[in-house]
XYZ file of C-alpha atoms in Angstrom:
143
model
C -10.377 -49.102 -78.066
C -13.115 -51.073 -79.781
C -16.794 -50.790 -78.973
C -16.735 -54.257 -77.458
C -13.851 -53.314 -75.152
C -15.616 -50.112 -74.095
C -18.767 -52.093 -73.352
C -16.838 -54.531 -71.157
C -15.157 -51.629 -69.367
C -18.533 -49.982 -68.672
C -19.924 -53.261 -67.374
C -16.871 -53.751 -65.150
C -17.214 -50.182 -63.846
C -20.638 -51.073 -62.425
C -20.122 -54.765 -61.751
C -17.138 -54.436 -59.416
C -18.829 -51.965 -57.030
C -22.077 -53.962 -57.294
C -20.291 -57.126 -56.154
C -18.510 -55.105 -53.449
C -21.942 -53.850 -52.334
C -23.221 -57.405 -51.884
C -20.070 -58.430 -49.994
C -20.336 -55.352 -47.767
C -24.012 -56.038 -46.960
C -23.150 -59.645 -46.083
C -20.299 -58.461 -43.867
C -22.524 -55.875 -42.219
C -25.279 -58.368 -41.474
C -22.870 -60.945 -40.078
C -20.479 -58.701 -38.145
C -22.514 -58.869 -34.938
C -22.492 -62.662 -34.984
C -18.694 -62.723 -35.336
C -17.685 -59.752 -33.204
C -19.133 -58.498 -29.974
C -19.836 -55.258 -28.151
C -18.422 -51.948 -29.311
C -16.143 -53.608 -31.855
C -19.171 -55.010 -33.699
C -21.072 -51.727 -33.436
C -18.277 -49.558 -34.806
C -17.331 -52.095 -37.478
C -20.974 -51.902 -38.553
C -20.728 -48.106 -38.735
C -17.648 -48.312 -40.947
C -19.343 -50.914 -43.157
C -22.417 -48.660 -43.451
C -20.294 -45.859 -44.915
C -18.434 -48.362 -47.102
C -21.776 -49.596 -48.440
C -22.780 -46.058 -49.371
C -19.389 -45.581 -51.070
C -20.014 -48.638 -53.288
C -23.596 -47.581 -54.014
C -22.375 -44.183 -55.226
C -20.086 -45.980 -57.685
C -22.868 -48.313 -58.839
C -25.131 -45.350 -59.586
C -22.399 -43.077 -60.966
C -19.445 -45.281 -61.965
C -17.300 -42.438 -63.296
C -17.295 -40.680 -59.930
C -13.804 -40.090 -58.585
C -13.013 -42.226 -55.551
C -12.426 -39.242 -53.278
C -15.790 -37.747 -54.264
C -17.547 -41.055 -53.553
C -15.812 -41.152 -50.160
C -16.928 -37.608 -49.308
C -20.504 -38.400 -50.381
C -20.495 -41.628 -48.339
C -19.263 -39.802 -45.251
C -21.722 -36.922 -45.718
C -24.719 -39.232 -46.190
C -23.693 -41.297 -43.154
C -23.388 -38.188 -40.999
C -26.699 -36.835 -42.328
C -28.469 -40.084 -41.377
C -26.845 -40.001 -37.934
C -27.975 -36.408 -37.402
C -31.463 -37.297 -38.677
C -31.693 -39.663 -35.713
C -31.832 -36.589 -33.454
C -35.343 -35.890 -34.803
C -36.781 -39.148 -33.482
C -38.279 -39.972 -36.885
C -35.896 -42.914 -37.539
C -36.732 -44.393 -34.115
C -40.447 -44.166 -34.888
C -39.984 -45.727 -38.334
C -37.675 -48.385 -36.879
C -40.340 -49.391 -34.384
C -42.491 -50.491 -37.328
C -39.927 -51.697 -39.844
C -36.775 -53.786 -39.561
C -35.570 -52.336 -42.876
C -35.986 -48.758 -41.606
C -34.109 -49.698 -38.431
C -31.245 -51.213 -40.476
C -31.011 -48.288 -42.903
C -31.677 -45.329 -40.597
C -30.741 -46.612 -37.136
C -32.680 -45.366 -34.148
C -30.598 -43.209 -31.807
C -27.899 -40.609 -32.308
C -24.425 -41.618 -31.111
C -21.628 -39.090 -31.689
C -18.846 -41.728 -31.443
C -20.240 -43.272 -34.645
C -19.069 -40.293 -36.707
C -15.331 -41.097 -36.902
C -16.114 -44.667 -37.926
C -18.098 -43.374 -40.887
C -14.908 -41.595 -41.941
C -12.997 -44.872 -41.552
C -15.482 -46.696 -43.782
C -15.431 -43.984 -46.452
C -11.627 -43.915 -46.406
C -11.524 -47.700 -46.650
C -13.716 -47.537 -49.742
C -11.452 -44.931 -51.285
C -8.346 -47.039 -50.569
C -9.920 -50.276 -51.860
C -11.129 -48.554 -55.011
C -7.720 -47.036 -55.733
C -6.013 -50.363 -55.082
C -8.400 -52.197 -57.398
C -7.939 -49.584 -60.132
C -4.159 -49.810 -59.840
C -4.277 -53.587 -60.061
C -6.602 -53.400 -63.079
C -4.363 -50.851 -64.818
C -1.266 -52.984 -64.172
C -3.041 -56.002 -65.583
C -4.000 -54.150 -68.748
C -0.495 -52.846 -69.467
C 1.110 -54.724 -72.319
C 3.964 -56.942 -71.245
C 7.283 -56.084 -72.856
C 8.235 -58.509 -75.613
C 11.749 -59.952 -75.527
C 13.965 -58.758 -78.369
């Protein structure tokens, strides 16, 4: 592998999850305008964990997909549990960004949807890697 090829691979390792991060944020911000009620709320929870999954891969692109999924789930649960302290609600009262990132109130039914989002990230990442690997395989030459 040449230096140029390695450089492109490193760029792709960060670029793909970075683009996925932007798409996930857009989906998360628009989900409530497309869906309603509990469906929108829980889709937002799954997208929150998916966003964290992609951010892990942007920061540490060589992280295994299952590790990124576990980290995404753990961070999501930690933020949800942090809501029990009341600090996120207080911060959210003064900042839209804090409200979007930390939420305001604990809701136990959110927890399984964080797992769904983390698992979705894992599955999408593995699918993308498989497709990339298949694309890079040399095609057999006719004899």
